[in-house]
Structures are given as structure tokens and as C-alpha cells.
Amino acid sequence: MSKNAKHFSIVGILIPIVTAIVYYTISTFFFELPEAASAEASIIDDLFNGHYILIAFLFAIVVVPLVYSISVFRQEEGDETDAPHIHENTTLEIAWTVLPIFLVIGFGIWGVTNYNAVIASEPDEITIYVQGYKWDWTFYYPDHDYKSDQALVLQEDVPVLLEMQSSDVIHAFWVPGFRVKQDVYPYDTENQALNFASGPDYDPEPYHFKPQVMRFTPVKEGVYRVRCAEICGTSHYSMLANVFVLSPSNYQAWLAGDYLLPPDPNLVNSQPGEGYYLDALNDFTIENGFTPPPPPELAPVEDEG
Amino acid sequence: MSAVAHGHDDHHGELHNPMEPTRQEQIVMNRFGLWLFCFSEVFLFAALLAARFYLWRDPDVGALRPDLPQAPALIFTCVLLVSSFFMNRAEVAAANEDRATFNFSMASTFVMGLIFLVGVIVLEWGVGGETHILPTSGAFGAVFFAMTGMHAIHVITGLIFVAIVWRNGNLGNYSREDHWGVEACAIYWHFVDLVWIFFYPAIYLIGLAVHIPIH
Amino acid sequence: MKYFLTSALVRGLVGQIVTTWLSYSLIRSFRMTVEGWTVPEVGLDEPAVVLACIIGLFGFLLSCGVVTDWLKMMAGHKPHLKHGAQGRPGWTRYVNIDVNHKVIGIQYGLNSIFILLIGGLLAILFRLELAMPGLQFLQSGDQYNTLFSAHGIIMIAAIFAGVGAMTNYLGPVLIGASDMAFPRLNAFSYWVGVPSAVILLAGIFLGGWDTGWVGYPTHSTTTKMIGVQMFLLGFYLNGFSSIASGLNMVVTAVYMRAKGMSYFRMPIFVWAAVAASILQATTTQTVGVALTMVVAQRTLGMNFFTPILDPELLAAGVPAGDPILFQHIFWFYSHPAVYVWILPGLGIISELLPVFTRKPLFGYKWIALSSVGIALVGMLVWAHHMLTSSMPPTWKIPFMLSTLLVAVPTGVKFFSWLATIWEGKMRFPTPMLFVLGSISVFLLGGLSGPILGTIGTDMHLHDTYFVVGHFHATVFGGFVFPFFAAIYYWFPKMTGKMYDELLGKIHFWIMVPGFWVMSLLQMRVGVLGMRRRIADYGPDLGIQVEQALITVATLAIGWSVLIMIYNLVSSVRKTELAPENPWESRSPEFLAPSPLPEFNYLAPIEVVGEPYDYGLEGATYAVVPTPAGD
Ligand SMILES: [Cu+2]
Ligand SMILES: [Cu+2]
């Protein structure tokens, strides 16, 4: 019995240590999330953090006894006898069935409240229409009757409501920095009223069509990327669009046409694979003969040395 | 058949399984297997029903159904139900080795099944008749033809089954102790019938009727 | 050679190819003569392809002869079961119709490994492509999409064959039966899988497809790559195999257990196999519906899945299709499908651990019932694959909760395994190494599960490489490694020869660490923003090193599997015989001769004790008759 007590105490000491090490490793390095750039990202990252603790703990309570057993409970050379005949312990069985149920309930409740917080609508949302199509995105600002083919431009700290639809197959709108993801479903490709990829109008009413909605509040100036997350054919991998989160003054200037977005010469979908990804976000040198204003977020280029 | 059948150069003779289940044991397993198969098929038809209730609805109105001729559907449904009665009589007759009743009942089952099938294809599908619905008529057409088509495939298999069992019965292959073939056919036929009992109201009775424009 | 050329396999394949080709040309010319039917001048005629593939399946089945007995029965004859090689060399049994469950099990196994190699080759091709940003050697996104789509479904076919191998070979043996309940149906289950695999593989060359293995509409209903039809049909036809073998296993376990073997005295693998078989026999039907609907929408224009409708119909109030419907029906099967693979695998882990720890299986009943629990809960979680879809929150939340609940029975298994190992006297031959490797890898899969189950975190992780890492860990830990453990463990029983222990250990020490690297890094790049199913990625994610390492790990895994195949092939040719019970197992098959006799046991066996009473003096599980004079 004292021998068993020794085994249990060693394992008991190792479990919290391993939990701490694993948690530290995955949360600060191995599964480190992209920088949170939306209000929703912070909410979701809390849940991520909870899961990381859970993962570290469950990892430890399985791996520590497993590795310990492998190193200690080995059959010795020449020993032909079997191990002790221990085949059940009802208390233990009930414990490890019931305790996880409490964990599950806990994470279930957390998951629900977290999700409700993520999808909660905010006052003063700006509505933007998003159209996904093979293999690009178009954005339409109904308040300003403005269509942006190249990029989604948002104002820092202002909540947005995206009303999204597709012209062909299912796509999915995802910006890793914002965390949130939403599948985008097709609607009438022929109907101009619903298809602002080729015209500025957008009127979902006639067909009771409910576009997919997604809400988030960008909180950090910078350049991000929409990445289509649902397989949609040939150039699914390059179905990207830039997202610019601008400061209020720059956003107003952009609406007024005074602020030119840093064009991204590499964001060309027609030539998959060819120089397409080359350091897109750091290289704004343009062949078109004009010098764009410095891109947002990116720190002013310091002279080296 | 002899032990060295088929003229193969078989040095070992036919291997004999000392634990081979007896015919009676095998029938018990067959019966359980067939019931399990029916249970499995429930998932097939349930998926179709799910599609029907998922797609045939309107956010404002609720459940919908296509506006289809009601009388023939009701009549053919009754015919199919009555055929199950004759199938049951055939099974009893086989158990009693009553060849005449068996023949009459199998024939009735077959004819009624055929009437149902032809009725669905001609009057409901509109093949060679007046068309009320097309496979391309939106979700109505798609699900209607999927449900009736999948059921019709089962009716056709059932009819083939009935025909084979009928013939085998006349070859004298069923006895009081072993008429598994008839029993299997009956279970299958009742099952196909039962499916229709769920399909008929789902297609013809539930929801608001919507007329489909056909040109 | 003469035997091979006249074998059922060759006859079936020739029959399939000839009937497919003939019916294709006939249907095509028929369609060309009918007015108003447009048939492409060049390229494939899609409806004709579909019909020809279905007819080709019948061509295979009729010419290979697996349905001959049934046709005779219909004609009123009573053909009896033909056992044994019937005068031909023993190896020909594996390429001919044979009703013996062990032959069928090995047929499944060989088939599984063959298909596994093809699927693995495809994976290695696209891993090479992904090793660096930019398109390396592939010419287009379409090629890449075909590769990963084919990899997915081919591996699934391989896994189903592997499950078939384990349940068929082990099921009757472990319960002390001479065969399955329906030997002919068993042969049919195997043989119908062959032409469907041929159709799947042919799809790669006849156009390819770019829908992934999920084939979501409206992409699958509109893609121009018509290999998608072959994918749908091959997938669908494989379902017949699943349903039939599932039914067979359940009936066998219920009615053919040895005398004295109550349900709670069955070997634990049988519990797992039955739970998996129930899932297999039922849920497969729904994916059949989903796939048929896509075929019907493509070929007949039936609108199940497109929210777009003719204005006239729309004005009349006719409803349109909905792509979400497909996802529901598809995942109702495809989530449990994963359990169909892993339950038998976890059963193998539970089966082997007591033998190599020399200790009883801890909590036998709990493990047995947890398999049933996983199967039942597994039928109620499907929509967790749709947490970013347009499904309303009122649907998403219940599915989030049911998904988290899967952790409970899974946890029971892990804890019971640990308690089995604790204070054991462990031995570490290759099968045991693979069992421990399975536990470690399945743990990675299990731990990465709940984070995908809560909606908030899934919004970030859905359709990223995190999911790829998660399910590869689940499937390798839950199926592939246990399958390999089972192959090594029962190899002496199957062949009468012993595999090479050193090569087995090399296989293990390359493959399992290789897999850890691959899977963990896949999860990492997913968290960082790498999407699934993309042919290329940018340096802006900063994941080049990880990608290169994943490719290296994949190559290592590939090589290690080749080592296993070499090991098995060269060991079969050894002359030295393996001991009858190399593992000192209590299981009845290890008390019988190796390789097992035609009908497993010379006479019915009798179960007189508990299956895993290691360490209990004088306890016996089964009384197995030995050959006279032995
Ligand atoms: Cu896409
Ligand atoms: Cu799932």
C-alpha cells in the first residue's frame, strides 16, 4: 500500500507541473492566436484560454500516469507471473463519469453565454453588403451608395453589420484577426437587384431573401485579410480581399475620396501562384505613377541604423 | 446435389462445417436480419421525409404541399393497403400448404401492387397523362419525385420478390416448416406499405396546397 | 497466372469495364439520336456516365459471380455453401468469391492497404506541393483540388475496408462462431466495394473533382469537373457494403455466440464492433439520400439544394431548394461514420491492453457501454459541422451541448485504459507499442475536440488546418494505429508466421513521432490562419517552417508504412512457424492452431469464465477443443 501511495504522490505532484508547462507552451507559443483585432476576438479568446487550460489539464491527467506507468510498471526480465487481479472499482468509475459531466455543463454554459456575447447586436452599427463570388469579394456601402471592389474599409471602434450573400456557391467570410466566420450562401445570380457585384443596387425584399449576417467591431487600425474558408473551386485558395481598419479621420477622408488606399499590386486573382503573395502587405511600391499615403497601422518606415 | 458437385478436380472433397447453423437457426437469423434491414431502411425514408418537411415550407405560411389530384392518390393508396391483406393471406396459406389460396393471394398482391405502381407513374407523375408536377418544379418537384421514386423502386423490388416467391411456391419449395421465402416477402411488402402510410399524408395532406404553374 | 486471369477479381473488373464502356456508348448514341437532347461533341456525356457506371456495377457483380447463388435461389434451386479452395491453390481464394469470413477479412485487409497506399500517395503529392508557398509543380487549383478530394474519399474507402477486415476476421473468431450469420452477404459486402473503389479512382482521371469529400452543394451541383459524379456514385455504392456488413455483424453477435458467452462475457472488441455496426447499418442510408439528391440535381435538374428558382415558380409560391438540407443529411451520417472507424479501433486498444499488461481490463462493463454511449450520442451531434452555417442559433446551441457530451464516454475509455495499465506488468512488443501510440495520438484528437465544439472558438477554427489536425489525430489514433496493432498482433494467427520485431519497432518509432509532428503542426498553422483545402498559402501567415516540417513528417509516415508492408510480405514467406500463443493470451483463438482452421474451431467452444481474468489463479475463459491425439 505504501508503494502505491508513493506512485500516487509522484503522479499527483507531476500533474499540476505538467499542466502548467503545457498551458504555458500552448497559450504563449504553440497555439498562440493571431492578434485580437475585434471586440469579438477578445470575447472568443477568453473561451480559447479556458479551453487551453482544460486541454493542459486533461493532457496532464492522461499523459502523466501513462508515461509513469510505462516507465515503472514494466515486466521484469524473467518474471512470468501476471499482474494483480484488479478489474473494477465502481466508485472510481462513477467518479470519472460524473465529474466530466460537470465540466461539460460548465463549458456548455460558458459556450452559450460566450456565443450570445459574440453575436449580440450593438447600437449604431454600420451596415455593409458583402458579395462573394468565384473568386473574389465585393463590398457595398448602402449609406453612401458606394461600391468597393478591392477592399473592405472599416472604421476603428465602430461596429459593423455585414449582410452577405454569394453569387454562385457557398463561400465563407473569415478574417483571422477578427475570429468570426460566417458561411455565405448563394442567391439569384441573374437578378441585378440582388447582385451588386455588377451593379450598385441591392434590394433583398422582393424574394424574402435573408442574407447571412455577421457582426463585429474592429478595434485595431491595420490591414487584414478576408480569407474564403469554404471550398469553392479552382481558385478558392486565392479568394482573398484586404480589410483596412482606419482611424476615424482617415475613414472620413477615405469616404470623401481624399484618402487613397494603399493599392496592393499583389492582390490579383487572375494569376494564381505567380508572385501573388509576395510580401503583399509590406510592399506598397506602385508602378502606376503615384505615391500612396502610408498604409495604416504599419509603423512609419524607420531608417535602419 | 452430390458431395462432389460441379466436376471440379476437388481432392479434398467438399469441406463440411461442423458448426453450420441448422435451417431453423438460420431462419431465426434471417428474420432478425430482415427486421434490421427494415430498420435501416427507416433511415432512408426518414431522410426523405425530413427533406420534405425542411423544404416544403414558407417562413410566413408554414408547411406547404403541391396541389396534386387527390382522388387517384387516395384510391391507389387504398389498393396498396389492401394488397398487404392478401400478402398476409398468402403467408398463412403457405404455412398451411394451401396451394390454391397461396396462388390466388399472391396473384392479387401482385396485381394490386402493379396497379399502384402504374397509377403513380401515369396519374401522379403524368407519364403519358396530364402533368401536374415536373422534376424541375422547384423543391416540390425534386422532393415529390425523390419520395415517390424511391418508394416506387421499393415497390418494383417488392413486385419482383412477389413474382419469384409466387413461382417458387408453385415449384413446391415451401413447406409448413420452411416457408421463409414467403415470410420474407411478406415482411418486405408490409414494410413498403407502411412507408407509404407515412408518405401519403406527407405528400398529399399536410400543409397549404400550392398550385404549380406548368407550361 | 492462369488461375489469376480466370479469378473472380479479374472477371469482375473486365465485366465492369466492358459493360460500363458498352452502356456508355449505347446511351450516348441513343441520346444523340433523340431530338432536343444536347450531348457534347467532345468530352464526356454526364448523364451517360452516371447510368453507365451503375450498369457497370451490375456488370462487375454478375461477371465476378458473387450473386450467382442468389440468382439460383430465385430460380428455385438450393445451392449450398461452397467452402475451401475447391481444388485450386490456396492463394486463389483471396482473388475469388469465398464465403469464409477469415478469407473475406483478409481480402478486406489487402484491399484496405492497397487503397491506403493510393490515398497516401495522393497526400504525399499535395504535401510536396504545400511544402513551400507558391505553386510548385501542380498546374492549377483544379489539380490540387482533385488531389485532396480524392485523398479524402479514398482514405475513407480504405478505412471502411480496414474496419471490414477487423470485424470480419475477428468477429466470428472472438465469439467462437464458425462464420458470419450470412456468409454470402458477407462476400457481397466485400465485392461490391471493389467496383465502387474502381469508380472512385476512375473519377480522378475522368475529369477529377474539386468538392472535397463532403461534396457540398451548390458547388457540387454546379462544378464543371464531372469526376464529381464518379465520386458521388463510388461513395454511394460503397454504402451498400457498409449497410450489409453492419447488419451481418449485428446478427452474428446476437445469434452466434459460443455457449456460455453472455453479452458481458463477449470480448470487448465485439461490443465495439456491434456498436459501430449499428451506426453503419442505419446512418449510411441518409448519406445515400444526400448523394442521390446531388446526382439527381446534376443529371435531372431536380432542385433540392439551390435557393435560386424560376421566377414564375417563385411567384406561384413554390419553394426553392436549400443547401443547408444537404449538410444536415450528409453529416447525420458522416459524423457517426467517424465513430464507425474509431469504435473498432478503440475496441482493439481495450482488447490488447490486458494481454500486454497482464492485468484484467479495468471496468469492462463501463468500456462496453461507453461504446454504445458514443454511438448513441454520436447520432445527435451532426450539426456541429455547421456551426458557421446559416443555421439559426436555436439549433446551434443544442448541438454544441450534445457535442461536448461526447467527451464523457470517451473519457471513460481513457481513464479505464489508464487504470488497466496502472500496476500492470507491461511488455512492449510491436502491437503494444502501437496500442500505446494509438492512445497518445487519440488523446491529441480527443483534446482538440471540445474547442471545436463550442461555437465561439469554432468560429475561428472551422475549416482551418486545426480541424485537419484534429480529425487526422482522431482517425489515426482511433483507427490507423489500432489497425496496425491488430495486424501485428493477429499476424501469427492469420499466417502462422511471426513478423520481424525489429522492423516492427522501426515502423513504430518513425510513424508515431512523425504523426505527432504532423498533427500538432497542422493544428498550429490552423490557429494561425491556414484554411483547409487551399492549394497555396502566403508568406504573410508566417508558417513556412511548419509547412515544410509537416511535409517531412508526411514523407516519414509514408516510408514507415512501406517498411511495415515489407515486413509483412517477407515474414509470410518465412518457413519458421510462429508459436501458437505468442502473447500468452486468454482469448480462444490463441488456444486454437495457427493459422486458424477453416471453421475456426474443430468443435463448438464453451465459455466458462470472464475474458480478461489475468492474474487470477486457475481462471479459464474458454474451453477450446484441441485436435485428437494432441
Ligand atoms: Cu472559397
Ligand atoms: Cu462530427
PDB file of C-alpha atoms in Angstrom, chain B residues 1-2 5-6 8-12 14-21 26 28-30 32-33 36-37 39-41 43-44 47-48 50-51 54-57 64 135-143 145-146 150 164 167-168 171 173 210-213 215, chain C residues 72-76 78-84 86-87 176-178 181-182 243 247 250-251 254-256 281-283 285-286 289 292-293 300-304 309 312-313 316-322 324-325 328-329 332 379 598-599 601-604:
ATOM      1  CA  MET B   1     -26.662 -32.329 -55.335  1.00  0.00           C
ATOM      2  CA  SER B   2     -23.843 -34.714 -54.721  1.00  0.00           C
ATOM      3  CA  ALA B   5     -20.590 -31.270 -57.389  1.00  0.00           C
ATOM      4  CA  HIS B   6     -19.582 -29.149 -60.357  1.00  0.00           C
ATOM      5  CA  HIS B   8     -14.094 -29.653 -60.108  1.00  0.00           C
ATOM      6  CA  ASP B   9     -10.942 -31.597 -59.522  1.00  0.00           C
ATOM      7  CA  ASP B  10     -11.517 -31.432 -55.831  1.00  0.00           C
ATOM      8  CA  HIS B  11      -9.030 -33.577 -53.915  1.00  0.00           C
ATOM      9  CA  HIS B  12     -10.374 -32.720 -50.529  1.00  0.00           C
ATOM     10  CA  GLU B  14     -16.411 -30.666 -50.023  1.00  0.00           C
ATOM     11  CA  LEU B  15     -15.381 -29.233 -46.699  1.00  0.00           C
ATOM     12  CA  HIS B  16     -18.056 -29.638 -44.103  1.00  0.00           C
ATOM     13  CA  ASN B  17     -18.648 -27.067 -41.395  1.00  0.00           C
ATOM     14  CA  PRO B  18     -19.227 -28.878 -38.095  1.00  0.00           C
ATOM     15  CA  MET B  19     -20.826 -25.761 -36.659  1.00  0.00           C
ATOM     16  CA  GLU B  20     -23.025 -24.901 -39.639  1.00  0.00           C
ATOM     17  CA  PRO B  21     -26.288 -23.430 -38.305  1.00  0.00           C
ATOM     18  CA  GLN B  26     -30.637 -19.823 -39.995  1.00  0.00           C
ATOM     19  CA  VAL B  28     -34.243 -17.127 -36.987  1.00  0.00           C
ATOM     20  CA  MET B  29     -31.156 -15.168 -38.021  1.00  0.00           C
ATOM     21  CA  ASN B  30     -32.650 -14.330 -41.398  1.00  0.00           C
ATOM     22  CA  PHE B  32     -33.736 -10.776 -37.371  1.00  0.00           C
ATOM     23  CA  GLY B  33     -31.561  -9.659 -40.245  1.00  0.00           C
ATOM     24  CA  LEU B  36     -32.771  -4.939 -39.035  1.00  0.00           C
ATOM     25  CA  PHE B  37     -32.750  -4.197 -42.726  1.00  0.00           C
ATOM     26  CA  PHE B  39     -34.955  -0.611 -39.515  1.00  0.00           C
ATOM     27  CA  SER B  40     -32.063   0.522 -41.659  1.00  0.00           C
ATOM     28  CA  GLU B  41     -34.439   1.490 -44.450  1.00  0.00           C
ATOM     29  CA  PHE B  43     -33.442   5.950 -42.004  1.00  0.00           C
ATOM     30  CA  LEU B  44     -33.591   6.203 -45.770  1.00  0.00           C
ATOM     31  CA  ALA B  47     -34.257  11.328 -44.537  1.00  0.00           C
ATOM     32  CA  LEU B  48     -36.679  11.860 -47.399  1.00  0.00           C
ATOM     33  CA  ALA B  50     -37.019  15.251 -43.319  1.00  0.00           C
ATOM     34  CA  ALA B  51     -36.224  16.789 -46.697  1.00  0.00           C
ATOM     35  CA  TYR B  54     -37.476  21.005 -44.371  1.00  0.00           C
ATOM     36  CA  LEU B  55     -38.044  22.271 -47.880  1.00  0.00           C
ATOM     37  CA  TRP B  56     -41.811  22.420 -48.280  1.00  0.00           C
ATOM     38  CA  ARG B  57     -42.422  25.360 -46.077  1.00  0.00           C
ATOM     39  CA  LEU B  64     -46.719  23.695 -47.964  1.00  0.00           C
ATOM     40  CA  PRO B 135     -38.921  17.057 -61.561  1.00  0.00           C
ATOM     41  CA  THR B 136     -37.815  20.606 -62.238  1.00  0.00           C
ATOM     42  CA  SER B 137     -40.716  22.194 -60.347  1.00  0.00           C
ATOM     43  CA  GLY B 138     -38.546  23.631 -57.606  1.00  0.00           C
ATOM     44  CA  ALA B 139     -38.343  21.843 -54.293  1.00  0.00           C
ATOM     45  CA  PHE B 140     -41.848  20.466 -54.889  1.00  0.00           C
ATOM     46  CA  GLY B 141     -40.812  18.530 -57.944  1.00  0.00           C
ATOM     47  CA  ALA B 142     -37.483  17.437 -56.532  1.00  0.00           C
ATOM     48  CA  VAL B 143     -38.790  16.048 -53.273  1.00  0.00           C
ATOM     49  CA  PHE B 145     -40.152  12.633 -57.341  1.00  0.00           C
ATOM     50  CA  ALA B 146     -37.499  11.621 -54.828  1.00  0.00           C
ATOM     51  CA  MET B 150     -37.631   5.888 -54.011  1.00  0.00           C
ATOM     52  CA  ILE B 164     -40.204 -15.012 -57.541  1.00  0.00           C
ATOM     53  CA  ARG B 167     -43.183 -19.087 -58.779  1.00  0.00           C
ATOM     54  CA  ASN B 168     -41.129 -20.850 -56.143  1.00  0.00           C
ATOM     55  CA  LEU B 171     -42.373 -25.302 -57.677  1.00  0.00           C
ATOM     56  CA  ASN B 173     -40.272 -25.056 -52.491  1.00  0.00           C
ATOM     57  CA  VAL B 210     -49.779  25.499 -53.814  1.00  0.00           C
ATOM     58  CA  HIS B 211     -50.576  25.248 -57.490  1.00  0.00           C
ATOM     59  CA  ILE B 212     -47.562  24.651 -59.697  1.00  0.00           C
ATOM     60  CA  PRO B 213     -47.586  26.521 -62.987  1.00  0.00           C
ATOM     61  CA  HIS B 215     -46.332  25.112 -69.435  1.00  0.00           C
TER      62      HIS B 215
ATOM     63  CA  LYS C  72     -30.060 -19.693 -58.345  1.00  0.00           C
ATOM     64  CA  MET C  73     -32.175 -19.377 -55.242  1.00  0.00           C
ATOM     65  CA  MET C  74     -34.548 -17.094 -57.081  1.00  0.00           C
ATOM     66  CA  ALA C  75     -34.812 -19.700 -59.781  1.00  0.00           C
ATOM     67  CA  GLY C  76     -35.859 -22.167 -57.133  1.00  0.00           C
ATOM     68  CA  LYS C  78     -30.995 -24.554 -53.205  1.00  0.00           C
ATOM     69  CA  PRO C  79     -27.271 -24.021 -53.768  1.00  0.00           C
ATOM     70  CA  HIS C  80     -25.217 -24.969 -50.761  1.00  0.00           C
ATOM     71  CA  LEU C  81     -22.290 -23.021 -49.424  1.00  0.00           C
ATOM     72  CA  LYS C  82     -19.022 -23.995 -51.057  1.00  0.00           C
ATOM     73  CA  HIS C  83     -16.164 -23.967 -48.598  1.00  0.00           C
ATOM     74  CA  GLY C  84     -12.449 -24.144 -49.179  1.00  0.00           C
ATOM     75  CA  GLN C  86     -12.129 -26.121 -54.300  1.00  0.00           C
ATOM     76  CA  GLY C  87      -9.081 -27.702 -55.778  1.00  0.00           C
ATOM     77  CA  GLY C 176     -16.493 -18.702 -31.072  1.00  0.00           C
ATOM     78  CA  ALA C 177     -18.553 -18.938 -34.252  1.00  0.00           C
ATOM     79  CA  SER C 178     -17.559 -20.726 -37.425  1.00  0.00           C
ATOM     80  CA  ALA C 181     -24.564 -15.216 -39.941  1.00  0.00           C
ATOM     81  CA  PHE C 182     -24.860 -14.546 -43.682  1.00  0.00           C
ATOM     82  CA  ILE C 243     -25.022  -1.459 -44.633  1.00  0.00           C
ATOM     83  CA  LEU C 247     -26.360  -5.903 -40.458  1.00  0.00           C
ATOM     84  CA  VAL C 250     -25.085  -7.403 -35.506  1.00  0.00           C
ATOM     85  CA  VAL C 251     -26.962 -10.620 -36.332  1.00  0.00           C
ATOM     86  CA  VAL C 254     -26.633 -11.702 -31.341  1.00  0.00           C
ATOM     87  CA  TYR C 255     -27.141 -15.285 -32.505  1.00  0.00           C
ATOM     88  CA  MET C 256     -23.801 -16.986 -32.984  1.00  0.00           C
ATOM     89  CA  ALA C 281     -26.296  -0.160 -40.873  1.00  0.00           C
ATOM     90  CA  THR C 282     -28.552   2.791 -40.160  1.00  0.00           C
ATOM     91  CA  THR C 283     -26.961   6.169 -40.772  1.00  0.00           C
ATOM     92  CA  GLN C 285     -28.878   5.258 -45.556  1.00  0.00           C
ATOM     93  CA  THR C 286     -29.091   9.000 -45.055  1.00  0.00           C
ATOM     94  CA  VAL C 289     -30.125  10.014 -49.853  1.00  0.00           C
ATOM     95  CA  THR C 292     -28.506  10.587 -54.673  1.00  0.00           C
ATOM     96  CA  MET C 293     -30.026  14.029 -54.412  1.00  0.00           C
ATOM     97  CA  LEU C 300     -32.185  15.586 -63.853  1.00  0.00           C
ATOM     98  CA  GLY C 301     -32.316  19.201 -62.782  1.00  0.00           C
ATOM     99  CA  MET C 302     -34.238  18.441 -59.589  1.00  0.00           C
ATOM    100  CA  ASN C 303     -33.785  21.395 -57.272  1.00  0.00           C
ATOM    101  CA  PHE C 304     -33.011  20.167 -53.782  1.00  0.00           C
ATOM    102  CA  LEU C 309     -35.739  29.465 -58.675  1.00  0.00           C
ATOM    103  CA  GLU C 312     -42.696  32.010 -62.460  1.00  0.00           C
ATOM    104  CA  LEU C 313     -42.480  29.208 -59.921  1.00  0.00           C
ATOM    105  CA  ALA C 316     -46.633  30.984 -57.597  1.00  0.00           C
ATOM    106  CA  GLY C 317     -45.217  30.326 -54.152  1.00  0.00           C
ATOM    107  CA  VAL C 318     -43.296  27.147 -54.949  1.00  0.00           C
ATOM    108  CA  PRO C 319     -40.397  26.714 -52.505  1.00  0.00           C
ATOM    109  CA  ALA C 320     -36.808  26.515 -53.714  1.00  0.00           C
ATOM    110  CA  GLY C 321     -34.041  24.189 -52.575  1.00  0.00           C
ATOM    111  CA  ASP C 322     -31.726  24.824 -49.679  1.00  0.00           C
ATOM    112  CA  ILE C 324     -28.265  23.523 -45.697  1.00  0.00           C
ATOM    113  CA  LEU C 325     -30.502  20.495 -46.196  1.00  0.00           C
ATOM    114  CA  HIS C 328     -27.895  18.088 -42.348  1.00  0.00           C
ATOM    115  CA  ILE C 329     -28.468  14.798 -44.139  1.00  0.00           C
ATOM    116  CA  PHE C 332     -26.161  12.836 -39.949  1.00  0.00           C
ATOM    117  CA  MET C 379     -26.115  10.291 -33.756  1.00  0.00           C
ATOM    118  CA  GLU C 598     -11.304 -23.429 -41.972  1.00  0.00           C
ATOM    119  CA  PHE C 599     -14.108 -23.255 -39.407  1.00  0.00           C
ATOM    120  CA  TYR C 601     -12.594 -24.305 -34.036  1.00  0.00           C
ATOM    121  CA  LEU C 602     -12.760 -28.039 -34.529  1.00  0.00           C
ATOM    122  CA  ALA C 603     -15.908 -28.216 -32.424  1.00  0.00           C
ATOM    123  CA  PRO C 604     -18.011 -25.643 -30.601  1.00  0.00           C
TER     124      PRO C 604
END
